[in-house]
């Protein structure tokens, strides 16, 4: 079900953008894009029904929690990015603003990105522990908790880059003194 939801996510995204910009049906395309978050509801419902019906709790249930956490944190941003790119390429919208490459704006951008990872982590962990509670405790729900390890590693590893950028944010080419110059 997780793989199906991921595939349908991309199908709906591409279909929504194609209808919106290639077919010129902005409202219908927008409606298709609004259906994308419904996939999260479908996946959550399928997971709950599976557990309620007594399915053996396994790592796949935990994967659904991780997937939901990341789609809550990054799904809207991904759809917005794709919509802006397609709007520029096919719809005559202005060029998408490029991300900051240096300075304070870059630092803020990197920490905001890390906060999205933190949100994904928090949502995933809440769902994992909710699953453990839902199935009757740690004895039956332990298999989903194996996801705490990779999720925690992702959170910690994703913290490295904002720290590096904060320590060394870089400078624009025109800010580099001539003594440092380029070869």
Short mmCIF file of N, CA and C in Angstrom, two decimals:
data_model
loop_
_atom_site.label_atom_id
_atom_site.label_comp_id
_atom_site.label_asym_id
_atom_site.label_seq_id
_atom_site.Cartn_x
_atom_site.Cartn_y
_atom_site.Cartn_z
N UNK A 1 0.82 -1.20 0.00
CA UNK A 1 0.00 0.00 0.00
C UNK A 1 0.87 1.26 0.00
N UNK A 2 2.00 1.19 0.72
CA UNK A 2 2.90 2.33 0.78
C UNK A 2 3.46 2.64 -0.60
N UNK A 3 3.90 1.61 -1.29
CA UNK A 3 4.45 1.78 -2.63
C UNK A 3 3.36 2.31 -3.57
N UNK A 4 2.16 1.77 -3.44
CA UNK A 4 1.05 2.24 -4.28
C UNK A 4 0.76 3.72 -4.01
N UNK A 5 0.76 4.12 -2.74
CA UNK A 5 0.51 5.52 -2.41
C UNK A 5 1.61 6.42 -2.97
N UNK A 6 2.85 5.95 -2.92
CA UNK A 6 3.95 6.75 -3.46
C UNK A 6 3.81 6.90 -4.97
N UNK A 7 3.48 5.81 -5.64
CA UNK A 7 3.29 5.86 -7.10
C UNK A 7 2.12 6.77 -7.45
N UNK A 8 1.01 6.63 -6.75
CA UNK A 8 -0.16 7.47 -7.02
C UNK A 8 0.15 8.93 -6.72
N UNK A 9 0.98 9.21 -5.72
CA UNK A 9 1.41 10.58 -5.43
C UNK A 9 2.02 11.21 -6.68
N UNK A 10 2.98 10.52 -7.29
CA UNK A 10 3.65 11.07 -8.46
C UNK A 10 2.73 11.11 -9.67
N UNK A 11 1.86 10.13 -9.81
CA UNK A 11 0.91 10.14 -10.93
C UNK A 11 -0.04 11.34 -10.80
N UNK A 12 -0.57 11.55 -9.60
CA UNK A 12 -1.47 12.69 -9.38
C UNK A 12 -0.74 14.02 -9.58
N UNK A 13 0.49 14.09 -9.12
CA UNK A 13 1.27 15.31 -9.27
C UNK A 13 1.50 15.63 -10.75
N UNK A 14 1.96 14.66 -11.51
CA UNK A 14 2.21 14.87 -12.93
C UNK A 14 0.90 15.15 -13.68
N UNK A 15 -0.13 14.38 -13.36
CA UNK A 15 -1.43 14.58 -14.03
C UNK A 15 -1.99 15.97 -13.70
N UNK A 16 -1.90 16.37 -12.45
CA UNK A 16 -2.40 17.69 -12.06
C UNK A 16 -1.66 18.80 -12.78
N UNK A 17 -0.35 18.68 -12.88
CA UNK A 17 0.44 19.71 -13.56
C UNK A 17 0.18 19.70 -15.07
N UNK A 18 0.04 18.51 -15.64
CA UNK A 18 -0.23 18.41 -17.08
C UNK A 18 -1.59 19.01 -17.42
N UNK A 19 -2.59 18.68 -16.63
CA UNK A 19 -3.93 19.23 -16.88
C UNK A 19 -3.92 20.74 -16.67
N UNK A 20 -3.20 21.18 -15.66
CA UNK A 20 -3.18 22.60 -15.33
C UNK A 20 -2.47 23.44 -16.39
N UNK A 21 -1.32 22.96 -16.86
CA UNK A 21 -0.51 23.79 -17.75
C UNK A 21 -0.55 23.37 -19.21
N UNK A 22 -0.59 22.09 -19.50
CA UNK A 22 -0.60 21.66 -20.90
C UNK A 22 -2.02 21.72 -21.48
N UNK A 23 -3.01 21.31 -20.69
CA UNK A 23 -4.40 21.31 -21.17
C UNK A 23 -5.09 22.64 -20.89
N UNK A 24 -4.46 23.49 -20.06
CA UNK A 24 -5.03 24.80 -19.77
C UNK A 24 -6.24 24.78 -18.85
N UNK A 25 -6.44 23.70 -18.13
CA UNK A 25 -7.58 23.57 -17.21
C UNK A 25 -7.07 23.75 -15.79
N UNK A 26 -6.86 25.01 -15.42
CA UNK A 26 -6.23 25.33 -14.13
C UNK A 26 -7.01 24.80 -12.93
N UNK A 27 -8.33 24.93 -12.95
CA UNK A 27 -9.12 24.48 -11.80
C UNK A 27 -9.08 22.96 -11.66
N UNK A 28 -9.23 22.25 -12.76
CA UNK A 28 -9.19 20.80 -12.71
C UNK A 28 -7.80 20.32 -12.27
N UNK A 29 -6.77 20.96 -12.81
CA UNK A 29 -5.41 20.62 -12.40
C UNK A 29 -5.19 20.88 -10.91
N UNK A 30 -5.72 22.01 -10.44
CA UNK A 30 -5.63 22.33 -9.02
C UNK A 30 -6.37 21.31 -8.16
N UNK A 31 -7.51 20.86 -8.66
CA UNK A 31 -8.29 19.85 -7.93
C UNK A 31 -7.50 18.54 -7.84
N UNK A 32 -6.84 18.16 -8.92
CA UNK A 32 -6.02 16.94 -8.88
C UNK A 32 -4.87 17.10 -7.89
N UNK A 33 -4.27 18.28 -7.86
CA UNK A 33 -3.17 18.52 -6.90
C UNK A 33 -3.69 18.50 -5.46
N UNK A 34 -4.92 18.94 -5.26
CA UNK A 34 -5.50 18.90 -3.91
C UNK A 34 -5.79 17.47 -3.46
N UNK A 35 -5.91 16.55 -4.41
CA UNK A 35 -6.15 15.14 -4.06
C UNK A 35 -4.90 14.46 -3.51
N UNK A 36 -3.75 15.03 -3.76
CA UNK A 36 -2.51 14.40 -3.33
C UNK A 36 -2.48 14.17 -1.81
N UNK A 37 -2.84 15.16 -0.98
CA UNK A 37 -2.83 14.91 0.47
C UNK A 37 -3.82 13.83 0.92
N UNK A 38 -4.84 13.57 0.11
CA UNK A 38 -5.78 12.51 0.47
C UNK A 38 -5.11 11.14 0.50
N UNK A 39 -4.02 11.01 -0.22
CA UNK A 39 -3.27 9.75 -0.19
C UNK A 39 -2.77 9.44 1.22
N UNK A 40 -2.39 10.47 1.95
CA UNK A 40 -1.95 10.26 3.33
C UNK A 40 -3.08 9.70 4.18
N UNK A 41 -4.28 10.22 3.96
CA UNK A 41 -5.45 9.73 4.70
C UNK A 41 -5.73 8.28 4.32
N UNK A 42 -5.61 7.96 3.03
CA UNK A 42 -5.83 6.58 2.57
C UNK A 42 -4.80 5.65 3.20
N UNK A 43 -3.54 6.05 3.20
CA UNK A 43 -2.50 5.20 3.79
C UNK A 43 -2.70 5.02 5.29
N UNK A 44 -3.04 6.09 5.97
CA UNK A 44 -3.30 6.00 7.41
C UNK A 44 -4.48 5.07 7.69
N UNK A 45 -5.54 5.23 6.93
CA UNK A 45 -6.73 4.38 7.11
C UNK A 45 -6.39 2.92 6.82
N UNK A 46 -5.63 2.65 5.77
CA UNK A 46 -5.26 1.27 5.43
C UNK A 46 -4.41 0.65 6.54
N UNK A 47 -3.52 1.44 7.11
CA UNK A 47 -2.67 0.93 8.20
C UNK A 47 -3.51 0.62 9.43
N UNK A 48 -4.42 1.53 9.78
CA UNK A 48 -5.28 1.32 10.95
C UNK A 48 -6.18 0.10 10.75
N UNK A 49 -6.77 -0.02 9.56
CA UNK A 49 -7.64 -1.17 9.29
C UNK A 49 -6.83 -2.46 9.36
N UNK A 50 -5.64 -2.46 8.82
CA UNK A 50 -4.78 -3.65 8.85
C UNK A 50 -4.48 -4.06 10.29
N UNK A 51 -4.12 -3.09 11.11
CA UNK A 51 -3.82 -3.40 12.51
C UNK A 51 -5.07 -3.79 13.29
N UNK A 52 -6.17 -3.12 13.01
CA UNK A 52 -7.42 -3.43 13.69
C UNK A 52 -7.90 -4.84 13.38
N UNK A 53 -7.68 -5.27 12.15
CA UNK A 53 -8.12 -6.60 11.73
C UNK A 53 -7.18 -7.70 12.20
N UNK A 54 -6.19 -7.34 12.99
CA UNK A 54 -5.33 -8.34 13.60
C UNK A 54 -4.12 -8.76 12.78
N UNK A 55 -3.76 -7.99 11.80
CA UNK A 55 -2.56 -8.32 11.01
C UNK A 55 -1.34 -8.36 11.91
N UNK A 56 -0.41 -9.21 11.57
CA UNK A 56 0.84 -9.29 12.31
C UNK A 56 1.58 -7.96 12.14
N UNK A 57 1.92 -7.32 13.25
CA UNK A 57 2.61 -6.04 13.20
C UNK A 57 4.03 -6.28 12.69
N UNK A 58 4.42 -5.51 11.66
CA UNK A 58 5.77 -5.69 11.12
C UNK A 58 6.36 -4.34 10.71
N UNK A 59 7.55 -4.39 10.17
CA UNK A 59 8.25 -3.16 9.82
C UNK A 59 7.52 -2.35 8.75
N UNK A 60 6.69 -2.99 7.94
CA UNK A 60 5.95 -2.27 6.91
C UNK A 60 4.96 -1.30 7.53
N UNK A 61 4.37 -1.65 8.65
CA UNK A 61 3.49 -0.71 9.34
C UNK A 61 4.30 0.50 9.81
N UNK A 62 5.50 0.22 10.29
CA UNK A 62 6.39 1.31 10.70
C UNK A 62 6.80 2.19 9.54
N UNK A 63 7.01 1.57 8.38
CA UNK A 63 7.35 2.34 7.19
C UNK A 63 6.22 3.29 6.82
N UNK A 64 4.99 2.87 7.01
CA UNK A 64 3.87 3.77 6.71
C UNK A 64 3.92 4.99 7.62
N UNK A 65 4.31 4.81 8.88
CA UNK A 65 4.43 5.95 9.79
C UNK A 65 5.54 6.88 9.33
N UNK A 66 6.68 6.31 8.93
CA UNK A 66 7.79 7.14 8.44
C UNK A 66 7.39 7.89 7.18
N UNK A 67 6.73 7.18 6.26
CA UNK A 67 6.28 7.81 5.01
C UNK A 67 5.33 8.96 5.30
N UNK A 68 4.38 8.73 6.19
CA UNK A 68 3.41 9.78 6.52
C UNK A 68 4.11 10.99 7.16
N UNK A 69 5.07 10.73 8.02
CA UNK A 69 5.81 11.83 8.64
C UNK A 69 6.51 12.70 7.60
N UNK A 70 7.15 12.04 6.65
CA UNK A 70 7.87 12.81 5.64
C UNK A 70 6.94 13.50 4.65
N UNK A 71 5.80 12.89 4.34
CA UNK A 71 4.88 13.58 3.43
C UNK A 71 4.20 14.76 4.11
N UNK A 72 3.96 14.66 5.42
CA UNK A 72 3.40 15.81 6.14
C UNK A 72 4.40 16.96 6.13
N UNK A 73 5.68 16.65 6.35
CA UNK A 73 6.70 17.69 6.43
C UNK A 73 7.13 18.23 5.06
N UNK A 74 7.22 17.36 4.06
CA UNK A 74 7.80 17.77 2.78
C UNK A 74 6.83 17.73 1.60
N UNK A 75 5.65 17.17 1.77
CA UNK A 75 4.73 17.00 0.66
C UNK A 75 4.29 18.31 0.04
N UNK A 76 3.85 19.26 0.86
CA UNK A 76 3.37 20.54 0.33
C UNK A 76 4.50 21.27 -0.39
N UNK A 77 5.67 21.26 0.20
CA UNK A 77 6.82 21.93 -0.40
C UNK A 77 7.17 21.31 -1.75
N UNK A 78 7.09 19.99 -1.85
CA UNK A 78 7.39 19.30 -3.10
C UNK A 78 6.37 19.67 -4.17
N UNK A 79 5.11 19.68 -3.81
CA UNK A 79 4.05 20.04 -4.76
C UNK A 79 4.21 21.50 -5.21
N UNK A 80 4.49 22.39 -4.27
CA UNK A 80 4.67 23.80 -4.60
C UNK A 80 5.86 23.99 -5.54
N UNK A 81 6.96 23.32 -5.25
CA UNK A 81 8.15 23.41 -6.10
C UNK A 81 7.84 22.94 -7.52
N UNK A 82 7.19 21.78 -7.63
CA UNK A 82 6.86 21.24 -8.95
C UNK A 82 5.89 22.15 -9.69
N UNK A 83 4.92 22.73 -8.98
CA UNK A 83 3.96 23.63 -9.59
C UNK A 83 4.65 24.89 -10.11
N UNK A 84 5.59 25.44 -9.33
CA UNK A 84 6.32 26.62 -9.78
C UNK A 84 7.17 26.32 -11.01
N UNK A 85 7.84 25.17 -11.00
CA UNK A 85 8.68 24.78 -12.15
C UNK A 85 7.82 24.59 -13.40
N UNK A 86 6.71 23.87 -13.27
CA UNK A 86 5.83 23.63 -14.42
C UNK A 86 5.18 24.92 -14.87
N UNK A 87 4.82 25.77 -13.93
CA UNK A 87 4.22 27.06 -14.28
C UNK A 87 5.16 27.91 -15.10
N UNK A 88 6.44 27.88 -14.77
CA UNK A 88 7.42 28.65 -15.53
C UNK A 88 7.65 28.03 -16.91
N UNK A 89 7.80 26.73 -16.92
CA UNK A 89 8.14 26.05 -18.18
C UNK A 89 6.97 26.01 -19.17
N UNK A 90 5.77 25.74 -18.66
CA UNK A 90 4.63 25.53 -19.56
C UNK A 90 3.56 26.61 -19.48
N UNK A 91 3.57 27.41 -18.39
CA UNK A 91 2.47 28.34 -18.19
C UNK A 91 2.84 29.81 -18.27
N UNK A 92 4.09 30.11 -18.57
CA UNK A 92 4.49 31.51 -18.70
C UNK A 92 4.67 32.24 -17.39
N UNK A 93 4.73 31.52 -16.28
CA UNK A 93 4.94 32.15 -14.98
C UNK A 93 6.40 32.60 -14.88
N UNK A 94 6.69 33.54 -13.98
CA UNK A 94 8.08 33.98 -13.84
C UNK A 94 8.96 32.84 -13.35
N UNK A 95 10.25 32.98 -13.64
CA UNK A 95 11.23 31.97 -13.23
C UNK A 95 11.20 31.79 -11.71
N UNK A 96 11.37 30.56 -11.29
CA UNK A 96 11.37 30.23 -9.86
C UNK A 96 12.62 30.85 -9.23
N UNK A 97 12.43 31.48 -8.08
CA UNK A 97 13.55 32.08 -7.37
C UNK A 97 14.50 30.98 -6.90
N UNK A 98 15.77 31.15 -7.22
CA UNK A 98 16.77 30.15 -6.84
C UNK A 98 17.04 30.26 -5.34
N UNK A 99 17.38 29.12 -4.73
CA UNK A 99 17.69 29.17 -3.30
C UNK A 99 18.98 29.96 -3.05
N UNK A 100 19.07 30.51 -1.87
CA UNK A 100 20.24 31.28 -1.48
C UNK A 100 21.47 30.38 -1.46
N UNK A 101 22.58 30.92 -1.90
CA UNK A 101 23.81 30.14 -1.96
C UNK A 101 24.81 30.53 -0.88
N UNK A 102 24.58 31.64 -0.19
CA UNK A 102 25.54 32.11 0.78
C UNK A 102 24.85 33.08 1.75
N UNK A 103 25.56 33.41 2.81
CA UNK A 103 25.11 34.44 3.74
C UNK A 103 23.98 34.01 4.67
N UNK A 104 23.40 35.02 5.29
CA UNK A 104 22.34 34.82 6.28
C UNK A 104 21.13 34.10 5.68
N UNK A 105 20.78 34.46 4.46
CA UNK A 105 19.63 33.81 3.81
C UNK A 105 19.86 32.31 3.67
N UNK A 106 21.07 31.91 3.37
CA UNK A 106 21.40 30.48 3.24
C UNK A 106 21.29 29.78 4.60
N UNK A 107 21.77 30.45 5.63
CA UNK A 107 21.71 29.88 6.98
C UNK A 107 20.25 29.65 7.38
N UNK A 108 19.41 30.65 7.17
CA UNK A 108 17.98 30.54 7.51
C UNK A 108 17.34 29.41 6.70
N UNK A 109 17.66 29.36 5.43
CA UNK A 109 17.11 28.32 4.55
C UNK A 109 17.49 26.92 5.03
N UNK A 110 18.73 26.72 5.42
CA UNK A 110 19.18 25.40 5.87
C UNK A 110 18.54 25.00 7.20
N UNK A 111 18.38 25.96 8.12
CA UNK A 111 17.75 25.64 9.39
C UNK A 111 16.25 25.37 9.22
N UNK A 112 15.61 26.07 8.30
CA UNK A 112 14.20 25.77 8.01
C UNK A 112 14.06 24.36 7.45
N UNK A 113 14.97 24.00 6.59
CA UNK A 113 14.95 22.64 6.04
C UNK A 113 15.11 21.62 7.16
N UNK A 114 16.03 21.88 8.08
CA UNK A 114 16.23 20.93 9.19
C UNK A 114 14.99 20.87 10.07
N UNK A 115 14.32 22.00 10.26
CA UNK A 115 13.09 21.98 11.05
C UNK A 115 12.02 21.12 10.39
N UNK A 116 12.03 21.06 9.07
CA UNK A 116 11.12 20.14 8.37
C UNK A 116 11.48 18.69 8.69
N UNK A 117 12.78 18.38 8.73
CA UNK A 117 13.19 17.04 9.14
C UNK A 117 12.73 16.75 10.56
N UNK A 118 12.84 17.74 11.43
CA UNK A 118 12.40 17.57 12.82
C UNK A 118 10.89 17.32 12.87
N UNK A 119 10.12 18.04 12.06
CA UNK A 119 8.68 17.81 12.00
C UNK A 119 8.38 16.40 11.49
N UNK A 120 9.07 15.97 10.43
CA UNK A 120 8.88 14.62 9.90
C UNK A 120 9.19 13.58 10.97
N UNK A 121 10.27 13.80 11.70
CA UNK A 121 10.67 12.89 12.78
C UNK A 121 9.60 12.83 13.86
N UNK A 122 9.12 13.99 14.27
CA UNK A 122 8.12 14.05 15.34
C UNK A 122 6.82 13.36 14.93
N UNK A 123 6.35 13.65 13.73
CA UNK A 123 5.11 13.03 13.26
C UNK A 123 5.28 11.52 13.16
N UNK A 124 6.41 11.08 12.60
CA UNK A 124 6.67 9.64 12.47
C UNK A 124 6.72 8.95 13.83
N UNK A 125 7.41 9.58 14.78
CA UNK A 125 7.51 8.97 16.12
C UNK A 125 6.16 8.90 16.82
N UNK A 126 5.37 9.96 16.70
CA UNK A 126 4.04 9.95 17.30
C UNK A 126 3.22 8.81 16.70
N UNK A 127 3.29 8.65 15.38
CA UNK A 127 2.53 7.57 14.72
C UNK A 127 3.05 6.19 15.13
N UNK A 128 4.36 6.05 15.26
CA UNK A 128 4.92 4.76 15.68
C UNK A 128 4.43 4.38 17.07
N UNK A 129 4.53 5.34 18.00
CA UNK A 129 4.10 5.04 19.37
C UNK A 129 2.58 4.86 19.44
N UNK A 130 1.84 5.57 18.60
CA UNK A 130 0.39 5.37 18.55
C UNK A 130 0.06 3.96 18.06
N UNK A 131 0.84 3.46 17.11
CA UNK A 131 0.63 2.09 16.63
C UNK A 131 0.90 1.08 17.74
N UNK A 132 1.96 1.30 18.48
CA UNK A 132 2.28 0.39 19.59
C UNK A 132 1.13 0.39 20.59
N UNK A 133 0.63 1.56 20.93
CA UNK A 133 -0.49 1.64 21.85
C UNK A 133 -1.73 0.97 21.24
N UNK A 134 -2.00 1.22 19.96
CA UNK A 134 -3.18 0.72 19.29
C UNK A 134 -3.24 -0.81 19.27
N UNK A 135 -2.08 -1.44 19.11
CA UNK A 135 -2.06 -2.91 19.04
C UNK A 135 -1.96 -3.57 20.41
N UNK A 136 -1.89 -2.78 21.46
CA UNK A 136 -1.94 -3.36 22.79
C UNK A 136 -0.63 -3.37 23.55
N UNK A 137 0.35 -2.65 23.11
CA UNK A 137 1.57 -2.55 23.89
C UNK A 137 2.81 -2.99 23.14
N UNK A 138 3.90 -2.91 23.89
CA UNK A 138 5.22 -3.15 23.32
C UNK A 138 5.42 -4.61 22.91
N UNK A 139 4.76 -5.54 23.60
CA UNK A 139 4.93 -6.95 23.26
C UNK A 139 4.55 -7.22 21.80
N UNK A 140 3.46 -6.65 21.36
CA UNK A 140 3.01 -6.88 19.99
C UNK A 140 3.51 -5.81 19.02
N UNK A 141 3.75 -4.61 19.52
CA UNK A 141 4.09 -3.49 18.64
C UNK A 141 5.56 -3.22 18.45
N UNK A 142 6.43 -4.00 19.07
CA UNK A 142 7.87 -3.76 18.98
C UNK A 142 8.42 -3.70 17.55
N UNK A 143 7.92 -4.50 16.61
CA UNK A 143 8.52 -4.46 15.26
C UNK A 143 8.47 -3.07 14.59
N UNK A 144 7.48 -2.26 14.90
CA UNK A 144 7.43 -0.95 14.27
C UNK A 144 8.47 0.00 14.84
N UNK A 145 8.91 -0.28 16.06
CA UNK A 145 9.86 0.62 16.71
C UNK A 145 11.27 0.53 16.13
N UNK A 146 11.53 -0.46 15.28
CA UNK A 146 12.85 -0.51 14.62
C UNK A 146 13.06 0.74 13.77
N UNK A 147 11.98 1.41 13.39
CA UNK A 147 12.10 2.62 12.58
C UNK A 147 12.66 3.80 13.36
N UNK A 148 12.68 3.72 14.68
CA UNK A 148 13.25 4.82 15.46
C UNK A 148 14.73 5.00 15.16
N UNK A 149 15.44 3.91 14.91
CA UNK A 149 16.87 3.99 14.62
C UNK A 149 17.16 4.76 13.33
N UNK A 150 16.64 4.35 12.17
CA UNK A 150 16.96 5.12 10.96
C UNK A 150 16.39 6.53 10.98
N UNK A 151 15.21 6.71 11.58
CA UNK A 151 14.65 8.06 11.64
C UNK A 151 15.51 8.99 12.48
N UNK A 152 16.02 8.48 13.59
CA UNK A 152 16.90 9.28 14.44
C UNK A 152 18.21 9.59 13.72
N UNK A 153 18.74 8.61 13.00
CA UNK A 153 19.97 8.85 12.23
C UNK A 153 19.75 9.92 11.17
N UNK A 154 18.64 9.87 10.47
CA UNK A 154 18.34 10.87 9.45
C UNK A 154 18.26 12.26 10.08
N UNK A 155 17.61 12.34 11.24
CA UNK A 155 17.49 13.62 11.92
C UNK A 155 18.86 14.16 12.32
N UNK A 156 19.71 13.30 12.86
CA UNK A 156 21.03 13.73 13.30
C UNK A 156 21.91 14.08 12.10
N UNK A 157 21.92 13.24 11.08
CA UNK A 157 22.75 13.51 9.90
C UNK A 157 22.29 14.78 9.18
N UNK A 158 20.99 15.02 9.16
CA UNK A 158 20.49 16.22 8.49
C UNK A 158 20.83 17.49 9.27
N UNK A 159 21.24 17.35 10.51
CA UNK A 159 21.65 18.48 11.33
C UNK A 159 23.06 18.96 10.99
N UNK A 160 23.86 18.09 10.40
CA UNK A 160 25.26 18.42 10.11
C UNK A 160 25.35 19.60 9.14
N UNK A 161 24.58 19.56 8.06
CA UNK A 161 24.70 20.60 7.04
C UNK A 161 24.32 22.00 7.56
N UNK A 162 23.22 22.19 8.28
CA UNK A 162 22.93 23.54 8.80
C UNK A 162 24.03 24.05 9.73
N UNK A 163 24.62 23.15 10.50
CA UNK A 163 25.70 23.57 11.39
C UNK A 163 26.90 24.04 10.56
N UNK A 164 27.25 23.28 9.54
CA UNK A 164 28.38 23.66 8.68
C UNK A 164 28.11 25.01 8.00
N UNK A 165 26.91 25.19 7.47
CA UNK A 165 26.57 26.44 6.79
C UNK A 165 26.55 27.60 7.78
N UNK A 166 26.14 27.35 9.02
CA UNK A 166 26.14 28.41 10.03
C UNK A 166 27.57 28.84 10.35
N UNK A 167 28.46 27.87 10.46
CA UNK A 167 29.86 28.18 10.78
C UNK A 167 30.55 28.84 9.59
N UNK A 168 30.26 28.36 8.39
CA UNK A 168 30.92 28.87 7.18
C UNK A 168 29.87 29.11 6.08
N UNK A 169 29.18 30.27 6.15
CA UNK A 169 28.07 30.51 5.21
C UNK A 169 28.49 30.85 3.79
N UNK A 170 29.75 31.10 3.56
CA UNK A 170 30.20 31.46 2.21
C UNK A 170 29.89 32.91 1.90
N UNK A 171 30.44 33.39 0.79
CA UNK A 171 30.25 34.78 0.38
C UNK A 171 30.01 34.84 -1.11
N UNK A 172 29.35 35.91 -1.50
CA UNK A 172 29.11 36.14 -2.93
C UNK A 172 30.44 36.44 -3.60
N UNK A 173 30.53 36.19 -4.89
CA UNK A 173 31.77 36.41 -5.62
C UNK A 173 32.26 37.85 -5.49
N UNK A 174 31.31 38.81 -5.48
CA UNK A 174 31.73 40.20 -5.36
C UNK A 174 32.19 40.57 -3.96
N UNK A 175 31.94 39.71 -2.97
CA UNK A 175 32.38 39.96 -1.60
C UNK A 175 33.78 39.44 -1.34
N UNK A 176 34.32 38.61 -2.22
CA UNK A 176 35.64 38.02 -2.03
C UNK A 176 36.69 39.09 -2.33
N UNK A 177 37.55 39.41 -1.34
CA UNK A 177 38.59 40.41 -1.57
C UNK A 177 39.56 39.96 -2.68
N UNK A 178 40.14 40.94 -3.37
CA UNK A 178 41.07 40.63 -4.46
C UNK A 178 42.25 39.82 -3.99
N UNK A 179 42.71 40.02 -2.74
CA UNK A 179 43.86 39.25 -2.24
C UNK A 179 43.56 37.77 -2.24
N UNK A 180 42.28 37.40 -1.94
CA UNK A 180 41.92 36.00 -1.96
C UNK A 180 41.70 35.53 -3.38
N UNK A 181 41.27 36.47 -4.26
CA UNK A 181 41.04 36.25 -5.67
C UNK A 181 40.89 34.83 -6.16
N UNK A 182 40.61 34.72 -7.40
CA UNK A 182 40.49 33.41 -8.05
C UNK A 182 41.71 33.20 -8.92
N UNK A 183 42.10 31.93 -9.11
CA UNK A 183 43.28 31.66 -9.93
C UNK A 183 43.08 32.04 -11.38
#
